[in-house]
């Protein structure tokens, strides 16, 4: 068996003209970027099949199923055990990432409540009261700050809980909660599930692939119904619950005559402050003193999605755009926090004048400048960052600047609350109109969540766009988050005009309600908003008694991150059929494959599928939606 795989890299690198233009510029400038590195990283067949084990140093052991001599690792582990352990570790790592983000938000809410993170304050008091009530905290006798502090403490305690179950599980339909209890996949505490899964996957612990996969479902649940949901809800309380905003997307949002600062990563607080500080007279004057016409802030990846939804900040791109932004030669500073930040940024920046500024103690990069953002005066930290960027403007080489023309309008900000209001009206907010439109013949067939990353092995955005177009043409309402949402935004699918591409039934509803056929619901932690929306649809009535009865499906057509796998596991555990484009690394484990692609359905009502062709994948989703409609008799 070859050690290198034929893992294909698609010929076309991106369907985005801005990307094509800047990939060519990077080549001219002799700059190496992900689009070029992927050509030399061939990948490993064992890793791809999930059969390479590095859990101890007797190995690495590699299982070749065709060779009986190497059917087991040195410790005796079978291919299925190894495949399951590797997959489980992806879920644990993804859950850890989203959850540590949620923990940070809870910590920041507490600092805010105590006045130790200036100048933040509670932005959504109504939501504070509502979420606090779910934790059994009443507002009586408390100031807003005291209530916020009590909620922050209660939310933080979810991470270290040893027994019982996570508070937000109570949001799910009763039938689902009972099923989780029966399957034993109710997460106790967020940290406990991550630690336990890491323990189970160490050499000589859990050897049964089914036991490992069930634990992975529970760990994933700790992400979706725990860490991510805490992240989303507490961010809304602190920074505001998103409502629809119109803005622009793609690298054309960079401005030739302004100081360009990109905020990139996942945590929203500091970036929100950078946005605010950029409007400060002192900063604007300073930028003018260096010859610029102001300061232009643009987002990238999920931090970008956060400030897009709440502050109307234009977004420069998704995952594979981060290096390209620097290649424009027009970015004075890229401010990064945690997750999905490429290690190559300082090197790429070294070819231009861009300063890479890390801000989280958890995520430093050699060659980047570090400005700590933990507590104290966030506004001062933001101004310090902007001053660096402004000073750097003089180093811009006008000859090296090339900003693509590409930019597109978009509407974003469809939180679950907004969808509720838009459908039902301010005074009778409800999902009734959506349920009715699904139950009626020839209107909305169902709802699909299309989420996740870009993956350099596949043509950038092609999977997202082909899938989303096919779904809406077949009257499926699409909800998106993360880099998938940005892909659709760049292609113009998040505009009201996109209803032209929708099937007649979906089109009629979108026109009546005034929404695009593709709804941008936020960053990847905001997939928790989709869970809440699904619960509301069940509660509204007429579409069954459980999430698994709903005519809905999920997909990650270009996923690459461990976080996507954690999301997949909680979505499946919640009863949703979910298609991944790039295959799960489980090809070497027949038992694991059988379980996650078939067996899970009997257990949870949800299951995984793999389909690299996005249109074929869309039809797997449509078939599933049709199957659910038939079962409901609609
Ligand atoms: Ni989600 Fe958002 Fe993008 Fe993928 Fe990375 S930014 S958290 S992991 S690459 S969608
Ligand atoms: Fe090999 Fe077992 Fe060690 Fe894995 S845990 S490297 S299979 S000996």
Coordinates of N, CA and C in Angstrom, one line a residue, residues 101-289:
X101 N -14.0 28.8 23.9 CA -14.5 30.1 23.4 C -15.7 30.5 24.2
X102 N -16.6 29.5 24.5 CA -17.8 29.8 25.3 C -17.4 30.2 26.7
X103 N -16.4 29.5 27.2 CA -15.9 29.8 28.6 C -15.3 31.2 28.7
X104 N -14.6 31.6 27.6 CA -14.0 33.0 27.6 C -15.1 34.0 27.6
X105 N -16.2 33.8 26.8 CA -17.3 34.7 26.8 C -17.9 34.9 28.2
X106 N -18.1 33.7 28.9 CA -18.7 33.8 30.2 C -17.8 34.6 31.1
X107 N -16.5 34.4 31.0 CA -15.5 35.1 31.8 C -15.6 36.6 31.5
X108 N -15.7 36.9 30.2 CA -15.8 38.3 29.8 C -17.1 39.0 30.3
X109 N -18.2 38.2 30.3 CA -19.5 38.8 30.8 C -19.3 39.1 32.3
X110 N -18.6 38.2 33.0 CA -18.4 38.4 34.5 C -17.6 39.7 34.7
X111 N -16.5 39.8 33.9 CA -15.7 41.0 34.1 C -16.5 42.3 33.8
X112 N -17.3 42.1 32.7 CA -18.1 43.3 32.3 C -19.1 43.7 33.4
X113 N -19.7 42.7 34.0 CA -20.6 42.9 35.1 C -20.0 43.6 36.3
X114 N -18.7 43.2 36.5 CA -18.0 43.8 37.7 C -17.3 45.1 37.3
X115 N -17.4 45.6 36.0 CA -16.8 46.8 35.6 C -15.3 46.7 35.4
X116 N -14.9 45.4 35.2 CA -13.4 45.2 35.0 C -13.0 45.0 33.5
X117 N -14.0 45.2 32.6 CA -13.7 45.1 31.2 C -14.4 46.2 30.5
X118 N -13.7 47.3 30.6 CA -14.3 48.6 30.1 C -14.2 48.7 28.6
X119 N -15.1 49.4 27.9 CA -16.3 50.0 28.4 C -17.5 49.1 28.1
X120 N -17.4 47.8 28.1 CA -18.5 46.9 27.8 C -19.6 47.0 28.9
X121 N -20.8 46.8 28.4 CA -21.9 46.7 29.4 C -22.9 45.7 28.8
X122 N -24.0 45.4 29.6 CA -24.9 44.4 29.1 C -25.8 45.1 28.0
X123 N -25.7 44.5 26.8 CA -26.4 45.1 25.6 C -27.8 44.6 25.4
X124 N -28.1 43.3 25.8 CA -29.5 42.8 25.7 C -30.0 42.3 27.0
X125 N -30.7 43.3 27.7 CA -31.2 43.0 29.0 C -32.3 42.0 29.0
X126 N -33.2 42.1 28.0 CA -34.3 41.1 27.9 C -33.8 39.7 27.8
X127 N -32.8 39.5 27.0 CA -32.2 38.2 26.8 C -31.5 37.7 28.1
X128 N -30.9 38.7 28.8 CA -30.2 38.3 30.0 C -31.3 37.7 31.0
X129 N -32.4 38.4 31.1 CA -33.4 37.9 32.1 C -33.9 36.5 31.6
X130 N -34.1 36.4 30.3 CA -34.7 35.1 29.8 C -33.7 34.0 30.0
X131 N -32.4 34.2 29.7 CA -31.5 33.1 29.8 C -31.2 32.8 31.3
X132 N -31.1 33.9 32.1 CA -30.9 33.7 33.6 C -32.0 32.8 34.2
X133 N -33.2 33.0 33.7 CA -34.3 32.2 34.2 C -34.1 30.7 33.9
X134 N -33.5 30.4 32.8 CA -33.3 29.0 32.5 C -32.3 28.4 33.5
X135 N -31.5 29.2 34.1 CA -30.6 28.7 35.1 C -31.2 28.8 36.5
X136 N -32.5 29.2 36.6 CA -33.1 29.4 37.9 C -32.7 30.6 38.6
X137 N -32.2 31.6 37.9 CA -31.8 32.9 38.5 C -32.9 33.9 38.2
X138 N -33.4 34.5 39.3 CA -34.5 35.6 39.1 C -33.9 37.0 39.2
X139 N -34.5 37.9 38.5 CA -33.9 39.3 38.5 C -34.3 40.0 39.8
X140 N -35.3 39.5 40.6 CA -35.7 40.3 41.7 C -34.6 40.6 42.7
X141 N -34.6 41.9 43.0 CA -33.6 42.4 44.0 C -32.2 42.5 43.4
X142 N -32.0 42.3 42.1 CA -30.7 42.4 41.5 C -30.6 43.5 40.5
X143 N -29.5 44.2 40.5 CA -29.2 45.1 39.4 C -28.9 44.3 38.2
X144 N -28.9 45.0 37.0 CA -28.6 44.3 35.8 C -27.2 43.6 35.9
X145 N -26.3 44.4 36.5 CA -24.9 43.9 36.6 C -24.9 42.6 37.5
X146 N -25.6 42.7 38.6 CA -25.6 41.5 39.5 C -26.3 40.3 38.9
X147 N -27.3 40.6 38.1 CA -27.9 39.4 37.4 C -27.0 38.8 36.3
X148 N -26.2 39.7 35.7 CA -25.3 39.3 34.6 C -24.2 38.5 35.3
X149 N -23.7 38.9 36.5 CA -22.6 38.2 37.2 C -23.1 36.8 37.6
X150 N -24.4 36.8 38.1 CA -24.9 35.5 38.5 C -25.0 34.5 37.4
X151 N -25.5 35.1 36.2 CA -25.6 34.2 35.0 C -24.2 33.7 34.6
X152 N -23.3 34.7 34.6 CA -21.9 34.3 34.1 C -21.3 33.2 35.0
X153 N -21.6 33.3 36.3 CA -21.1 32.3 37.2 C -21.8 30.9 36.9
X154 N -23.1 31.0 36.7 CA -23.8 29.7 36.5 C -23.4 29.1 35.2
X155 N -23.2 29.9 34.2 CA -22.7 29.4 32.9 C -21.3 28.8 33.0
X156 N -20.5 29.5 33.7 CA -19.1 29.0 33.9 C -19.1 27.7 34.6
X157 N -20.0 27.5 35.5 CA -20.1 26.3 36.3 C -20.5 25.1 35.4
X158 N -21.1 25.3 34.3 CA -21.5 24.2 33.4 C -20.3 23.5 32.9
X159 N -19.2 24.2 32.8 CA -17.9 23.6 32.3 C -17.4 22.5 33.3
X160 N -17.4 22.9 34.6 CA -16.8 22.0 35.6 C -17.8 21.1 36.3
X161 N -19.0 21.1 35.8 CA -20.0 20.2 36.5 C -19.6 18.7 36.4
X162 N -19.8 18.0 37.4 CA -19.4 16.6 37.4 C -20.5 15.6 37.2
X163 N -21.7 16.1 37.7 CA -22.9 15.2 37.6 C -24.1 15.9 37.0
X164 N -25.2 15.2 36.9 CA -26.4 15.8 36.4 C -26.2 16.0 34.9
X165 N -26.8 17.0 34.4 CA -26.8 17.3 32.9 C -26.7 18.8 32.6
X166 N -26.3 19.1 31.4 CA -26.2 20.5 31.1 C -27.6 21.2 31.0
X167 N -27.6 22.4 31.5 CA -28.9 23.2 31.7 C -29.7 23.3 30.3
X168 N -28.9 23.6 29.2 CA -29.6 24.0 28.0 C -30.3 22.7 27.3
X169 N -30.0 21.5 27.8 CA -30.6 20.3 27.3 C -32.1 20.5 27.4
X170 N -32.6 21.2 28.4 CA -34.0 21.4 28.7 C -34.7 22.1 27.6
X171 N -33.9 22.7 26.7 CA -34.6 23.4 25.5 C -35.1 22.5 24.5
X172 N -34.6 21.2 24.5 CA -35.0 20.3 23.5 C -36.4 19.7 23.7
X173 N -37.0 19.2 22.6 CA -38.3 18.6 22.8 C -38.2 17.4 23.8
X174 N -39.3 17.2 24.6 CA -39.3 16.2 25.6 C -38.8 14.8 25.1
X175 N -39.3 14.5 24.0 CA -39.0 13.2 23.4 C -37.5 13.0 23.2
X176 N -36.9 14.1 22.7 CA -35.4 14.1 22.4 C -34.7 13.9 23.8
X177 N -35.1 14.7 24.8 CA -34.5 14.6 26.1 C -34.5 13.2 26.6
X178 N -35.7 12.5 26.5 CA -35.8 11.2 27.0 C -34.9 10.2 26.2
X179 N -34.8 10.4 24.9 CA -33.9 9.6 24.1 C -32.5 9.7 24.5
X180 N -32.1 11.0 24.7 CA -30.7 11.2 25.2 C -30.4 10.5 26.5
X181 N -31.4 10.5 27.4 CA -31.3 9.9 28.7 C -31.1 8.4 28.5
X182 N -32.0 7.8 27.6 CA -31.9 6.4 27.3 C -30.6 5.9 26.7
X183 N -30.1 6.8 25.8 CA -28.8 6.4 25.2 C -27.6 6.7 26.1
X184 N -27.9 7.4 27.2 CA -26.7 7.8 28.1 C -25.8 8.8 27.4
X185 N -26.4 9.7 26.6 CA -25.5 10.7 26.0 C -25.8 12.2 26.4
X186 N -26.4 12.3 27.6 CA -26.6 13.6 28.2 C -25.2 14.0 28.8
X187 N -24.7 15.1 28.2 CA -23.4 15.5 28.8 C -23.6 16.0 30.3
X188 N -22.6 15.6 31.1 CA -22.7 16.1 32.5 C -22.1 17.5 32.6
X189 N -20.8 17.6 32.5 CA -20.2 18.9 32.4 C -19.4 18.9 31.1
X190 N -19.2 20.1 30.6 CA -18.5 20.2 29.3 C -17.0 19.7 29.4
X191 N -16.3 20.2 30.4 CA -14.9 19.7 30.5 C -14.8 18.2 30.8
X192 N -15.8 17.7 31.6 CA -15.8 16.3 31.9 C -15.8 15.4 30.7
X193 N -16.7 15.8 29.7 CA -16.9 15.0 28.6 C -15.6 15.0 27.7
X194 N -15.0 16.2 27.6 CA -13.8 16.3 26.8 C -12.6 15.4 27.4
X195 N -12.5 15.6 28.7 CA -11.4 14.9 29.4 C -11.7 13.4 29.4
X196 N -13.0 13.0 29.6 CA -13.3 11.5 29.6 C -13.0 10.9 28.2
X197 N -13.3 11.7 27.1 CA -13.1 11.1 25.8 C -11.6 11.0 25.5
X198 N -10.8 12.0 26.0 CA -9.4 11.9 25.8 C -8.8 10.7 26.6
X199 N -9.4 10.5 27.8 CA -8.9 9.3 28.6 C -9.3 8.0 27.8
X200 N -10.5 7.9 27.4 CA -11.0 6.7 26.7 C -10.1 6.4 25.5
X201 N -9.5 7.4 24.8 CA -8.8 7.1 23.6 C -7.3 6.9 23.8
X202 N -6.9 7.0 25.1 CA -5.5 6.7 25.4 C -5.2 5.2 25.2
X203 N -3.9 4.8 25.1 CA -3.6 3.4 24.9 C -4.2 2.5 26.0
X204 N -4.9 1.5 25.6 CA -5.4 0.5 26.5 C -6.6 0.9 27.4
X205 N -7.4 1.8 26.9 CA -8.6 2.1 27.7 C -9.8 1.6 26.9
X206 N -10.6 2.5 26.3 CA -11.8 2.0 25.6 C -11.4 1.4 24.2
X207 N -11.7 0.1 24.1 CA -11.2 -0.6 22.8 C -12.4 -0.8 21.9
X208 N -13.6 -0.6 22.4 CA -14.8 -0.9 21.6 C -15.3 0.3 20.8
X209 N -15.2 0.1 19.5 CA -15.5 1.3 18.7 C -16.9 1.9 18.9
X210 N -17.8 1.0 19.2 CA -19.2 1.5 19.4 C -19.2 2.4 20.7
X211 N -18.6 1.9 21.7 CA -18.5 2.6 23.0 C -17.8 4.0 22.8
X212 N -16.8 4.0 22.0 CA -16.1 5.2 21.7 C -17.0 6.2 20.9
X213 N -17.7 5.7 20.0 CA -18.6 6.5 19.1 C -19.7 7.1 19.9
X214 N -20.3 6.3 20.8 CA -21.4 6.8 21.7 C -20.8 7.9 22.6
X215 N -19.7 7.7 23.1 CA -19.0 8.7 24.0 C -18.8 10.0 23.2
X216 N -18.5 9.8 21.9 CA -18.2 11.0 21.0 C -19.5 11.7 20.8
X217 N -20.6 11.0 20.7 CA -21.9 11.7 20.6 C -22.1 12.6 21.8
X218 N -21.8 12.0 23.0 CA -22.1 12.8 24.2 C -21.1 14.0 24.3
X219 N -19.9 13.8 23.9 CA -18.9 14.9 23.9 C -19.3 16.0 22.9
X220 N -19.8 15.6 21.7 CA -20.2 16.6 20.8 C -21.4 17.4 21.3
X221 N -22.3 16.6 22.0 CA -23.5 17.3 22.6 C -23.0 18.4 23.6
X222 N -21.9 18.1 24.3 CA -21.3 19.1 25.2 C -20.9 20.4 24.5
X223 N -20.6 20.2 23.2 CA -20.3 21.4 22.4 C -21.6 22.2 22.0
X224 N -22.4 21.5 21.3 CA -23.6 22.2 20.7 C -24.6 22.7 21.8
X225 N -24.9 21.9 22.8 CA -25.9 22.3 23.8 C -25.2 22.8 25.0
X226 N -23.8 22.9 25.0 CA -23.1 23.4 26.1 C -22.2 24.6 25.7
X227 N -20.9 24.3 25.4 CA -20.0 25.4 25.1 C -20.4 26.4 24.0
X228 N -20.9 25.8 22.9 CA -21.3 26.7 21.8 C -22.5 27.6 22.1
X229 N -23.5 26.9 22.8 CA -24.7 27.6 23.1 C -24.5 28.7 24.1
X230 N -23.6 28.4 25.1 CA -23.2 29.4 26.1 C -22.5 30.5 25.4
X231 N -21.6 30.2 24.4 CA -20.9 31.2 23.7 C -21.9 32.2 23.0
X232 N -22.8 31.6 22.2 CA -23.8 32.4 21.5 C -24.7 33.2 22.4
X233 N -25.3 32.6 23.4 CA -26.3 33.3 24.2 C -25.6 34.4 25.0
X234 N -24.4 34.2 25.6 CA -23.8 35.2 26.4 C -23.2 36.3 25.6
X235 N -22.8 36.0 24.4 CA -22.3 37.0 23.5 C -23.4 37.9 23.1
X236 N -24.6 37.4 22.8 CA -25.8 38.2 22.5 C -26.1 39.1 23.7
X237 N -26.0 38.6 24.9 CA -26.3 39.4 26.1 C -25.3 40.6 26.2
X238 N -24.0 40.2 26.0 CA -23.0 41.2 26.2 C -22.9 42.2 25.0
X239 N -23.0 41.7 23.8 CA -22.8 42.6 22.6 C -24.0 42.9 21.8
X240 N -25.1 42.2 22.1 CA -26.4 42.5 21.4 C -26.8 41.3 20.5
X241 N -28.1 41.0 20.5 CA -28.6 39.9 19.7 C -28.7 40.4 18.2
X242 N -28.1 39.7 17.3 CA -28.1 40.2 15.9 C -29.5 40.4 15.3
X243 N -29.7 41.4 14.5 CA -30.9 41.6 13.7 C -30.4 41.9 12.3
X244 N -31.3 41.8 11.3 CA -30.8 41.9 9.9 C -30.0 43.2 9.6
X245 N -28.9 43.0 9.0 CA -28.1 44.2 8.5 C -27.7 44.0 7.1
X246 N -27.5 45.1 6.4 CA -27.0 45.0 5.0 C -25.6 45.5 5.0
X247 N -24.7 44.8 4.4 CA -23.3 45.3 4.2 C -22.7 44.6 3.0
X248 N -21.3 44.6 3.0 CA -20.7 44.1 1.8 C -19.7 43.1 2.1
X249 N -19.4 42.2 1.1 CA -18.4 41.1 1.4 C -17.4 41.0 0.2
X250 N -16.3 40.5 0.5 CA -15.2 40.1 -0.4 C -14.1 41.2 -0.4
X251 N -12.9 40.8 -1.0 CA -11.7 41.6 -0.8 C -11.8 43.0 -1.3
X252 N -12.8 43.2 -2.2 CA -13.1 44.6 -2.7 C -13.5 45.5 -1.6
X253 N -13.8 45.1 -0.4 CA -14.2 46.0 0.7 C -13.0 46.7 1.2
X254 N -11.8 46.3 0.9 CA -10.6 47.0 1.3 C -10.5 48.3 0.6
X255 N -9.9 49.3 1.2 CA -9.9 50.7 0.6 C -8.5 51.1 0.3
X256 N -8.3 51.6 -0.9 CA -7.0 52.0 -1.3 C -6.5 53.2 -0.6
X257 N -7.4 54.1 -0.2 CA -6.9 55.3 0.5 C -7.1 55.4 2.0
X258 N -7.4 54.2 2.6 CA -7.6 54.2 4.0 C -6.7 53.2 4.7
X259 N -6.5 53.3 6.0 CA -5.8 52.4 6.8 C -6.7 51.1 6.9
X260 N -6.3 50.0 6.4 CA -7.1 48.8 6.4 C -6.7 47.9 7.6
X261 N -7.6 47.5 8.4 CA -7.4 46.6 9.5 C -8.3 45.4 9.4
X262 N -7.8 44.2 9.4 CA -8.6 43.1 9.4 C -8.7 42.4 10.7
X263 N -9.9 42.1 11.2 CA -10.1 41.4 12.4 C -10.5 39.9 12.1
X264 N -9.7 39.0 12.6 CA -9.7 37.6 12.2 C -9.7 36.6 13.4
X265 N -10.4 35.5 13.3 CA -10.4 34.6 14.3 C -11.8 34.2 14.7
X266 N -12.0 34.1 16.0 CA -13.4 33.7 16.4 C -14.0 34.5 17.6
X267 N -13.2 35.1 18.4 CA -13.8 35.7 19.6 C -14.2 37.1 19.3
X268 N -15.4 37.5 19.7 CA -15.9 38.8 19.2 C -15.6 40.0 20.0
X269 N -15.3 39.9 21.3 CA -15.3 41.1 22.1 C -14.2 42.2 21.7
X270 N -13.0 41.8 21.6 CA -12.0 42.8 21.2 C -12.3 43.4 19.9
X271 N -12.7 42.6 18.9 CA -12.9 43.1 17.6 C -14.1 44.2 17.6
X272 N -15.1 43.9 18.4 CA -16.2 44.9 18.5 C -15.6 46.2 19.0
X273 N -14.6 46.1 19.9 CA -14.0 47.3 20.5 C -13.1 48.0 19.4
X274 N -12.4 47.2 18.6 CA -11.6 47.8 17.5 C -12.5 48.6 16.6
X275 N -13.7 48.0 16.3 CA -14.7 48.7 15.4 C -15.1 50.0 16.0
X276 N -15.3 50.0 17.3 CA -15.8 51.2 18.0 C -14.6 52.3 18.0
X277 N -13.4 51.8 18.3 CA -12.3 52.8 18.4 C -12.0 53.4 17.1
X278 N -12.3 52.7 16.0 CA -12.0 53.2 14.6 C -12.8 54.4 14.3
X279 N -13.9 54.6 15.1 CA -14.8 55.8 14.9 C -14.4 56.9 15.8
X280 N -13.4 56.7 16.6 CA -12.9 57.7 17.6 C -12.3 58.8 16.8
X281 N -12.6 60.1 17.1 CA -12.1 61.3 16.5 C -10.5 61.3 16.5
X282 N -10.0 60.9 17.7 CA -8.6 60.9 17.9 C -7.9 60.0 16.8
X283 N -8.5 58.8 16.7 CA -8.0 57.8 15.7 C -8.1 58.3 14.3
X284 N -9.3 58.9 14.0 CA -9.5 59.3 12.6 C -8.5 60.4 12.2
X285 N -8.3 61.3 13.2 CA -7.3 62.4 13.0 C -5.9 61.9 12.8
X286 N -5.6 60.9 13.6 CA -4.3 60.3 13.5 C -4.1 59.7 12.1
X287 N -5.1 59.0 11.6 CA -5.0 58.4 10.3 C -4.8 59.5 9.2
X288 N -5.5 60.6 9.4 CA -5.4 61.7 8.4 C -4.0 62.3 8.5
X289 N -3.4 62.3 9.7 CA -2.1 62.9 9.8 C -1.0 62.1 9.0

